[in-house]
Amino acid sequence: MVPVTYYLTLSALMFTLGIVGVVIRRNAIVVFMCIELMLNAVNLSFVALSRLVGNLDGQIAVFFVMVVAAAEAAVGLAIIISLFRSAKSVETSDANQLNG
Amino acid sequence: MTTVGLKDIALSSPVLLIGGGSLLMLLVDVFMGKREWPRAFLAMAILLVALISLGVFYPPFQAGVMAFNGFVYADVFSWLITLLVLFGTMLTVLIGMNVLEQEGIESPGEYYSLLFMATAGAIVFATAAELVTLFIGLETMSMALYCLCGAALRSRRSSESALKYFLLGSFSSAIMLYGIALLYGITGTTLIEPIAEALSRTDTVLAHCSLALILIGFVFKIGAVPFHFWAPDVYEGAPTPVTAFMACVIKTSAVGAALRVLWVGFGGQVLFWSGTIWYVAVLTMILANLVALRQRSLKRMLAYSSIAHAGYMMMGFLSRGTQYDGGAAILYYLVVYTILTVGAFSVVLAVTAKHSANPHSDDISRFYGLAERNPFLALSMAVFMLGLAGIPPGMAGLLGKFYLFSAAVKANYVGLAIVGVLCSAVSAYYYLRVIVAMYFRESDGAEKFELLEPSVALGSVLTLCVIGAVFLGIFPSALYESAAAAMVHF
């Protein structure tokens, strides 16, 4: 059996990759994908930890997180499309109309 | 085996009514097609029913009541926060009533529906006693808000603010969720009170990591330094009624939720988080007040002001317990802050609504000579600015700050209180500048930008906010005592 720590390490790595992606990428869709990666890393943690502590709460939480991630995808892409209509770009560096 | 009964439904009736109301608005909108119908009246009716249900179904001042098998708090603190959230939403509906089209919002039915979704989420977020429920509330609230920020579909600035809020907001939520997952791994539960119990037995480095991650999420939602950078852009780009909603309702519910998680869930780790909160509070107060000094856009200025006020409220986080009364001070401050901020944004709305497409519509020069052009707007703005600055005769704001600072002093954070006093002295400059612009400057071409003729709804909000600010300044004890009573049973 694969030990739980392996899953937790993988999940921490995925989460870190997600953070790095959000920080260094400028394309709104890629940034958004990185956020989804972070959510899925958390899901993996939840499932692995659920195994570790021996109750099912963590696995139930995953269902909720999946619903949230799906809703976020819908809302996020809609917002990106609405910006694309006016700015003709999905680069976050082109979202520069609001600067004090 | 536990079940959900009528009592749980009754205790959560405000959330259920608001959530149902949100769907009802959409449904009626679909059936009415392109025809006009009095959406705002239905919205107000739903809010009134929710307020009545809050009054009828809640047990009066009872300690430790919970609903849904201990997943939701239904105590006095929750009651007050829910009341304040509903009140804030009501003011938002009223000020937005006749200006949605001018603000570029083309589908008012969806606007009200999303507004109610955000309200329902805000109430769940603030009253949750379980971290996954808390997260769902947070996301319901945030996702509706991302859409609301972009509700002016043809405006690039609005879409941009939605995108910024969305990317940074979901980033911070994901970080918070990772904290929740780790905490679950350490304690084996996601309920706040059992977590506190489990943490008192095993206080590990991992627990501190998860606390730090959850704190990042809260600091972001409250809008405090170092995670405040989204606020000015989002506040500026979003339609003004949405900005007012964000400034009051979101802050209220995030502060409520953070208090619950920090004081109850991490009550045993005070030594660890109080240092962090101390730095956050000091940095927030100093930075926000200094940056606000050089803002010309009133919406940005009010955004920085709301960040600064978040800093003052963070001070109360450190004065835990009944002997320090930090909680009562925070509750009092939240009420005063809601009234003053919504009031200030409604004046900004009246000045900018007819030119909302123009990026300079909320420049301070547009307020030059406002006292001559519309004395009512200018006078109420003066009351709100004095209140936010906390200078007499703006007694409500002054007392709010006094309660917070004295709570900090009682808890032995004298240095923090001194920083707070100095910062509010600095803040007087940018608040008074608005009054100077309105009363002592020639209108200088500002008169060619037409003001919105305040409708009955907007006028009544302004009157209500002015009366509220004056009343709370003269008779603070009624509110402060009930806030203190709420904190006894916290």
CSV table of C-alpha atoms in Angstrom, one decimal, chain B residues 66-436:
chain,number,residue,atom,x,y,z
B,66,MET,CA,-26.9,25.9,17.1
B,67,ALA,CA,-28.7,24.6,14.1
B,68,PHE,CA,-28.2,21.7,11.7
B,69,ASN,CA,-26.4,19.4,14.2
B,70,GLY,CA,-24.0,22.1,15.3
B,71,PHE,CA,-23.0,23.2,11.8
B,72,VAL,CA,-24.4,26.7,12.1
B,73,TYR,CA,-24.3,29.1,15.1
B,74,ALA,CA,-27.7,30.6,15.9
B,75,ASP,CA,-26.7,32.7,18.9
B,76,VAL,CA,-26.9,36.4,19.6
B,77,PHE,CA,-23.7,37.3,17.8
B,78,SER,CA,-25.0,35.5,14.7
B,79,TRP,CA,-28.3,37.3,15.1
B,80,LEU,CA,-26.6,40.7,15.2
B,81,ILE,CA,-24.3,40.0,12.2
B,82,THR,CA,-27.3,38.6,10.2
B,83,LEU,CA,-29.3,41.8,11.0
B,84,LEU,CA,-26.4,44.0,9.9
B,85,VAL,CA,-25.9,42.1,6.7
B,86,LEU,CA,-29.6,42.3,5.8
B,87,PHE,CA,-29.6,46.0,6.7
B,88,GLY,CA,-26.6,46.6,4.5
B,89,THR,CA,-28.3,44.8,1.6
B,90,MET,CA,-31.5,46.8,2.1
B,91,LEU,CA,-29.5,50.0,1.8
B,92,THR,CA,-27.8,48.7,-1.3
B,93,VAL,CA,-31.1,47.8,-2.9
B,94,LEU,CA,-32.5,51.3,-2.1
B,95,ILE,CA,-29.6,53.3,-3.4
B,96,GLY,CA,-29.4,51.2,-6.6
B,97,MET,CA,-33.1,51.3,-7.3
B,98,ASN,CA,-33.2,54.0,-10.0
B,99,VAL,CA,-29.7,54.1,-11.2
B,100,LEU,CA,-29.0,50.6,-12.5
B,101,GLU,CA,-29.3,51.6,-16.1
B,102,GLN,CA,-27.1,54.7,-15.7
B,103,GLU,CA,-24.5,52.5,-14.0
B,104,GLY,CA,-24.5,50.2,-17.1
B,105,ILE,CA,-26.3,47.3,-15.6
B,106,GLU,CA,-28.6,46.1,-18.3
B,107,SER,CA,-30.3,43.1,-16.6
B,108,PRO,CA,-31.7,44.3,-13.3
B,109,GLY,CA,-33.4,41.0,-12.5
B,110,GLU,CA,-30.0,39.2,-12.6
B,111,TYR,CA,-28.5,42.0,-10.5
B,112,TYR,CA,-31.0,41.6,-7.7
B,113,SER,CA,-30.7,37.8,-7.9
B,114,LEU,CA,-26.9,37.9,-7.6
B,115,LEU,CA,-27.1,40.5,-4.8
B,116,PHE,CA,-29.3,38.1,-2.8
B,117,MET,CA,-27.1,35.1,-3.5
B,118,ALA,CA,-24.2,37.2,-2.2
B,119,THR,CA,-26.2,38.1,0.9
B,120,ALA,CA,-27.2,34.5,1.6
B,121,GLY,CA,-23.6,33.5,1.2
B,122,ALA,CA,-22.4,36.3,3.5
B,123,ILE,CA,-24.8,35.1,6.2
B,124,VAL,CA,-23.7,31.5,5.9
B,125,PHE,CA,-20.1,32.6,6.0
B,126,ALA,CA,-20.5,34.6,9.1
B,127,THR,CA,-22.6,32.1,11.0
B,128,ALA,CA,-21.0,28.8,10.1
B,129,ALA,CA,-19.7,26.6,12.9
B,130,GLU,CA,-18.0,24.2,10.5
B,131,LEU,CA,-15.2,25.0,8.1
B,132,VAL,CA,-16.5,23.4,4.9
B,133,THR,CA,-19.8,25.2,5.5
B,134,LEU,CA,-17.9,28.4,6.0
B,135,PHE,CA,-16.0,27.8,2.8
B,136,ILE,CA,-19.2,27.2,0.9
B,137,GLY,CA,-20.7,30.4,2.3
B,138,LEU,CA,-17.5,32.3,1.4
B,139,GLU,CA,-17.6,31.0,-2.2
B,140,THR,CA,-21.3,31.6,-2.7
B,141,MET,CA,-20.8,35.2,-1.6
B,142,SER,CA,-17.6,35.7,-3.6
B,143,MET,CA,-18.8,34.1,-6.8
B,144,ALA,CA,-22.0,36.2,-6.9
B,145,LEU,CA,-19.8,39.2,-6.2
B,146,TYR,CA,-17.4,38.5,-9.0
B,147,CYS,CA,-20.4,38.6,-11.4
B,148,LEU,CA,-21.8,41.7,-9.7
B,149,CYS,CA,-18.5,43.6,-10.2
B,150,GLY,CA,-18.7,42.8,-13.9
B,151,ALA,CA,-22.4,43.5,-14.1
B,152,ALA,CA,-21.9,46.6,-16.3
B,153,LEU,CA,-21.2,44.4,-19.3
B,154,ARG,CA,-20.2,47.1,-21.8
B,155,SER,CA,-17.8,48.8,-19.5
B,156,ARG,CA,-14.2,47.7,-19.8
B,157,ARG,CA,-13.4,49.0,-16.3
B,158,SER,CA,-16.2,46.9,-14.8
B,159,SER,CA,-15.0,43.7,-16.5
B,160,GLU,CA,-11.5,44.4,-15.5
B,161,SER,CA,-12.4,44.8,-11.8
B,162,ALA,CA,-14.4,41.6,-12.0
B,163,LEU,CA,-11.4,39.8,-13.5
B,164,LYS,CA,-9.0,41.1,-10.9
B,165,TYR,CA,-11.4,40.3,-8.0
B,166,PHE,CA,-12.0,36.9,-9.5
B,167,LEU,CA,-8.4,35.8,-9.9
B,168,LEU,CA,-7.2,37.1,-6.6
B,169,GLY,CA,-10.3,36.1,-4.7
B,170,SER,CA,-10.3,32.5,-5.8
B,171,PHE,CA,-6.5,32.4,-5.3
B,172,SER,CA,-7.0,33.4,-1.7
B,173,SER,CA,-9.9,31.0,-1.2
B,174,ALA,CA,-7.8,28.1,-2.5
B,175,ILE,CA,-5.1,29.0,0.1
B,176,MET,CA,-7.6,29.1,2.8
B,177,LEU,CA,-9.1,25.8,1.8
B,178,TYR,CA,-5.6,24.2,2.0
B,179,GLY,CA,-5.4,25.5,5.5
B,180,ILE,CA,-8.8,23.9,6.3
B,181,ALA,CA,-7.6,20.5,4.8
B,182,LEU,CA,-4.5,20.5,6.9
B,183,LEU,CA,-6.5,21.4,10.0
B,184,TYR,CA,-8.8,18.5,9.2
B,185,GLY,CA,-5.7,16.2,8.9
B,186,ILE,CA,-4.5,17.3,12.4
B,187,THR,CA,-7.8,17.3,14.3
B,188,GLY,CA,-9.9,14.8,12.3
B,189,THR,CA,-12.8,17.2,12.3
B,190,THR,CA,-14.0,20.3,10.6
B,191,LEU,CA,-16.3,21.6,13.3
B,192,ILE,CA,-14.9,24.7,15.0
B,193,GLU,CA,-15.4,23.8,18.6
B,194,PRO,CA,-14.1,20.2,18.4
B,195,ILE,CA,-11.1,21.6,16.5
B,196,ALA,CA,-10.3,23.9,19.5
B,197,GLU,CA,-10.6,20.9,21.8
B,198,ALA,CA,-8.3,18.8,19.6
B,199,LEU,CA,-5.8,21.6,19.2
B,200,SER,CA,-5.5,22.0,23.0
B,201,ARG,CA,-4.2,18.5,23.0
B,202,THR,CA,-1.9,18.6,20.0
B,203,ASP,CA,-0.4,21.9,19.3
B,204,THR,CA,2.0,21.3,16.4
B,205,VAL,CA,3.9,23.2,13.8
B,206,LEU,CA,1.5,21.9,11.2
B,207,ALA,CA,-1.4,23.5,13.2
B,208,HIS,CA,0.4,26.8,13.0
B,209,CYS,CA,0.9,26.4,9.2
B,210,SER,CA,-2.8,25.7,8.7
B,211,LEU,CA,-3.6,28.7,10.9
B,212,ALA,CA,-1.4,30.9,8.8
B,213,LEU,CA,-3.1,29.7,5.6
B,214,ILE,CA,-6.5,30.3,7.0
B,215,LEU,CA,-5.4,33.8,8.2
B,216,ILE,CA,-4.3,34.7,4.7
B,217,GLY,CA,-7.8,33.9,3.4
B,218,PHE,CA,-9.4,36.1,6.1
B,219,VAL,CA,-7.0,39.0,5.7
B,220,PHE,CA,-7.7,39.0,2.0
B,221,LYS,CA,-11.5,39.0,2.4
B,222,ILE,CA,-11.4,41.7,5.1
B,223,GLY,CA,-9.1,43.6,2.8
B,224,ALA,CA,-6.2,44.3,5.1
B,225,VAL,CA,-2.5,44.9,4.3
B,226,PRO,CA,-0.6,43.0,2.8
B,227,PHE,CA,-3.6,41.5,0.9
B,228,HIS,CA,-5.4,44.7,0.2
B,229,PHE,CA,-4.1,45.5,-3.3
B,230,TRP,CA,-7.2,44.2,-5.0
B,231,ALA,CA,-9.6,46.5,-3.1
B,232,PRO,CA,-8.9,50.0,-4.7
B,233,ASP,CA,-9.1,48.7,-8.3
B,234,VAL,CA,-12.1,46.6,-7.7
B,235,TYR,CA,-13.9,49.3,-5.7
B,236,GLU,CA,-13.2,51.8,-8.4
B,237,GLY,CA,-14.2,49.7,-11.4
B,238,ALA,CA,-17.4,48.1,-10.0
B,239,PRO,CA,-20.7,49.8,-10.3
B,240,THR,CA,-21.1,52.1,-7.3
B,241,PRO,CA,-24.0,50.3,-5.6
B,242,VAL,CA,-22.0,47.1,-5.8
B,243,THR,CA,-19.0,48.9,-4.3
B,244,ALA,CA,-21.2,50.1,-1.4
B,245,PHE,CA,-22.3,46.5,-0.9
B,246,MET,CA,-18.8,45.2,-0.9
B,247,ALA,CA,-17.6,47.8,1.5
B,248,CYS,CA,-20.2,47.1,4.1
B,249,VAL,CA,-21.7,43.6,3.8
B,250,ILE,CA,-18.6,41.7,2.8
B,251,LYS,CA,-16.5,43.3,5.5
B,252,THR,CA,-19.1,42.7,8.1
B,253,SER,CA,-19.5,39.0,7.3
B,254,ALA,CA,-15.7,38.4,6.9
B,255,VAL,CA,-15.0,40.1,10.3
B,256,GLY,CA,-17.7,38.0,11.9
B,257,ALA,CA,-16.4,34.8,10.5
B,258,ALA,CA,-12.8,35.6,11.3
B,259,LEU,CA,-13.7,36.5,14.9
B,260,ARG,CA,-15.4,33.1,15.3
B,261,VAL,CA,-12.6,31.1,13.8
B,262,LEU,CA,-9.8,32.9,15.6
B,263,TRP,CA,-11.5,33.3,19.0
B,264,VAL,CA,-13.2,29.9,19.2
B,265,GLY,CA,-11.4,27.6,16.8
B,266,PHE,CA,-7.9,28.9,17.5
B,267,GLY,CA,-8.7,30.3,21.0
B,268,GLY,CA,-5.8,28.2,22.4
B,269,GLN,CA,-3.2,29.5,19.9
B,270,VAL,CA,-3.7,33.2,20.8
B,271,LEU,CA,0.1,33.7,21.3
B,272,PHE,CA,0.7,32.6,17.8
B,273,TRP,CA,-1.8,34.6,15.9
B,274,SER,CA,-1.9,37.7,18.0
B,275,GLY,CA,1.6,38.7,16.9
B,276,THR,CA,0.6,38.4,13.2
B,277,ILE,CA,-2.6,40.3,13.7
B,278,TRP,CA,-0.7,43.0,15.5
B,279,TYR,CA,1.6,43.5,12.5
B,280,VAL,CA,-1.3,43.3,10.1
B,281,ALA,CA,-3.3,46.0,12.1
B,282,VAL,CA,-0.3,48.4,12.3
B,283,LEU,CA,0.7,48.0,8.7
B,284,THR,CA,-2.9,48.3,7.5
B,285,MET,CA,-3.6,51.5,9.5
B,286,ILE,CA,-0.3,53.2,8.5
B,287,LEU,CA,-0.2,52.2,4.8
B,288,ALA,CA,-3.9,52.7,4.0
B,289,ASN,CA,-4.1,56.1,5.6
B,290,LEU,CA,-0.9,57.3,3.9
B,291,VAL,CA,-1.9,56.1,0.5
B,292,ALA,CA,-5.4,57.5,0.9
B,293,LEU,CA,-3.9,61.0,1.2
B,294,ARG,CA,-2.9,61.1,-2.5
B,295,GLN,CA,-6.1,59.8,-4.0
B,296,ARG,CA,-8.1,62.1,-6.3
B,297,SER,CA,-10.8,59.5,-7.1
B,298,LEU,CA,-13.3,59.5,-4.3
B,299,LYS,CA,-14.1,55.8,-4.9
B,300,ARG,CA,-10.4,54.9,-4.5
B,301,MET,CA,-10.2,57.2,-1.5
B,302,LEU,CA,-13.1,55.4,0.2
B,303,ALA,CA,-11.5,52.1,-0.8
B,304,TYR,CA,-8.4,53.0,1.1
B,305,SER,CA,-10.5,54.4,3.9
B,306,SER,CA,-12.3,51.0,4.2
B,307,ILE,CA,-8.9,49.3,4.3
B,308,ALA,CA,-7.9,51.6,7.1
B,309,HIS,CA,-11.1,50.9,9.0
B,310,ALA,CA,-10.4,47.2,8.6
B,311,GLY,CA,-7.1,47.9,10.4
B,312,TYR,CA,-8.9,49.6,13.3
B,313,MET,CA,-11.2,46.6,13.6
B,314,MET,CA,-8.2,44.2,13.6
B,315,MET,CA,-7.2,46.0,16.8
B,316,GLY,CA,-10.3,44.6,18.5
B,317,PHE,CA,-9.3,41.1,17.5
B,318,LEU,CA,-6.5,41.3,20.0
B,319,SER,CA,-8.8,42.3,22.9
B,320,ARG,CA,-10.5,38.9,23.4
B,321,GLY,CA,-12.8,38.0,26.2
B,322,THR,CA,-15.5,39.7,28.3
B,323,GLN,CA,-13.1,41.8,30.4
B,324,TYR,CA,-11.6,43.5,27.3
B,325,ASP,CA,-14.8,44.0,25.3
B,326,GLY,CA,-13.0,43.9,22.0
B,327,GLY,CA,-15.9,42.0,20.4
B,328,ALA,CA,-18.5,44.6,21.5
B,329,ALA,CA,-16.3,47.4,20.2
B,330,ILE,CA,-15.9,45.6,16.8
B,331,LEU,CA,-19.7,45.1,16.6
B,332,TYR,CA,-20.4,48.7,17.4
B,333,TYR,CA,-17.8,49.9,14.9
B,334,LEU,CA,-19.2,47.6,12.2
B,335,VAL,CA,-22.7,49.2,12.6
B,336,VAL,CA,-21.3,52.8,12.5
B,337,TYR,CA,-19.0,52.0,9.7
B,338,THR,CA,-21.8,50.4,7.6
B,339,ILE,CA,-24.0,53.5,8.0
B,340,LEU,CA,-21.3,56.0,7.2
B,341,THR,CA,-19.8,54.1,4.3
B,342,VAL,CA,-23.1,53.3,2.6
B,343,GLY,CA,-24.0,57.0,3.1
B,344,ALA,CA,-20.8,58.2,1.6
B,345,PHE,CA,-21.1,55.9,-1.4
B,346,SER,CA,-24.6,57.1,-2.0
B,347,VAL,CA,-23.5,60.7,-2.3
B,348,VAL,CA,-20.7,59.6,-4.7
B,349,LEU,CA,-23.4,57.7,-6.6
B,350,ALA,CA,-25.5,60.8,-6.9
B,351,VAL,CA,-22.6,62.8,-8.2
B,352,THR,CA,-21.3,60.2,-10.6
B,353,ALA,CA,-24.3,58.2,-11.9
B,354,LYS,CA,-25.0,60.4,-14.9
B,355,HIS,CA,-21.4,60.1,-16.1
B,356,SER,CA,-20.5,56.6,-14.9
B,357,ALA,CA,-18.8,55.7,-18.2
B,358,ASN,CA,-16.3,58.6,-17.6
B,359,PRO,CA,-13.3,57.4,-15.7
B,360,HIS,CA,-12.9,60.8,-14.0
B,361,SER,CA,-16.5,61.0,-12.9
B,362,ASP,CA,-15.6,60.6,-9.2
B,363,ASP,CA,-12.6,62.9,-9.2
B,364,ILE,CA,-12.5,65.3,-6.3
B,365,SER,CA,-12.9,68.3,-8.6
B,366,ARG,CA,-16.4,67.1,-9.4
B,367,PHE,CA,-17.3,67.8,-5.8
B,368,TYR,CA,-16.1,71.5,-5.9
B,369,GLY,CA,-18.9,73.8,-4.8
B,370,LEU,CA,-21.4,70.9,-4.2
B,371,ALA,CA,-22.7,72.8,-1.2
B,372,GLU,CA,-24.2,75.5,-3.5
B,373,ARG,CA,-25.5,73.1,-6.1
B,374,ASN,CA,-27.1,70.6,-3.8
B,375,PRO,CA,-26.9,71.6,-0.1
B,376,PHE,CA,-28.6,68.3,1.1
B,377,LEU,CA,-26.0,66.1,-0.6
B,378,ALA,CA,-23.1,68.2,0.6
B,379,LEU,CA,-24.4,68.3,4.2
B,380,SER,CA,-24.9,64.6,4.4
B,381,MET,CA,-21.5,64.0,2.9
B,382,ALA,CA,-20.0,66.3,5.5
B,383,VAL,CA,-21.7,64.3,8.3
B,384,PHE,CA,-20.3,61.0,6.8
B,385,MET,CA,-16.8,62.3,6.3
B,386,LEU,CA,-16.7,63.8,9.9
B,387,GLY,CA,-18.0,60.5,11.2
B,388,LEU,CA,-15.4,58.4,9.3
B,389,ALA,CA,-12.7,60.7,10.5
B,390,GLY,CA,-14.0,60.5,14.0
B,391,ILE,CA,-13.9,64.2,14.6
B,392,PRO,CA,-16.6,65.9,16.7
B,393,PRO,CA,-19.4,66.5,15.7
B,394,GLY,CA,-19.0,63.1,14.0
B,395,MET,CA,-19.5,61.5,17.4
B,396,ALA,CA,-20.5,58.0,16.2
B,397,GLY,CA,-17.2,57.4,14.5
B,398,LEU,CA,-15.3,58.9,17.4
B,399,LEU,CA,-17.0,56.7,19.9
B,400,GLY,CA,-16.4,53.6,17.7
B,401,LYS,CA,-12.7,54.4,17.7
B,402,PHE,CA,-12.7,55.2,21.4
B,403,TYR,CA,-14.2,51.8,22.2
B,404,LEU,CA,-11.7,50.0,20.0
B,405,PHE,CA,-8.7,51.9,21.3
B,406,SER,CA,-9.7,51.5,24.9
B,407,ALA,CA,-10.3,47.8,24.4
B,408,ALA,CA,-6.7,47.6,23.0
B,409,VAL,CA,-5.3,49.6,26.0
B,410,LYS,CA,-7.2,47.3,28.4
B,411,ALA,CA,-5.6,44.3,26.7
B,412,ASN,CA,-2.1,45.9,27.2
B,413,TYR,CA,-1.6,46.9,23.6
B,414,VAL,CA,-0.9,50.6,24.3
B,415,GLY,CA,1.5,51.0,21.4
B,416,LEU,CA,-1.1,49.7,19.0
B,417,ALA,CA,-3.7,52.2,20.4
B,418,ILE,CA,-1.1,55.1,19.9
B,419,VAL,CA,-0.5,54.1,16.3
B,420,GLY,CA,-4.3,54.0,15.8
B,421,VAL,CA,-4.8,57.5,17.3
B,422,LEU,CA,-2.0,58.9,15.1
B,423,CYS,CA,-3.3,57.2,12.0
B,424,SER,CA,-6.8,58.6,12.6
B,425,ALA,CA,-5.3,62.0,13.0
B,426,VAL,CA,-3.7,61.6,9.6
B,427,SER,CA,-6.9,60.3,8.1
B,428,ALA,CA,-8.7,63.6,9.1
B,429,TYR,CA,-6.8,65.3,6.3
B,430,TYR,CA,-8.3,63.3,3.4
B,431,TYR,CA,-11.8,63.3,4.9
B,432,LEU,CA,-11.7,67.0,5.6
B,433,ARG,CA,-10.4,67.7,2.1
B,434,VAL,CA,-13.8,66.5,0.7
B,435,ILE,CA,-15.6,68.9,3.0
B,436,VAL,CA,-13.3,71.7,1.9
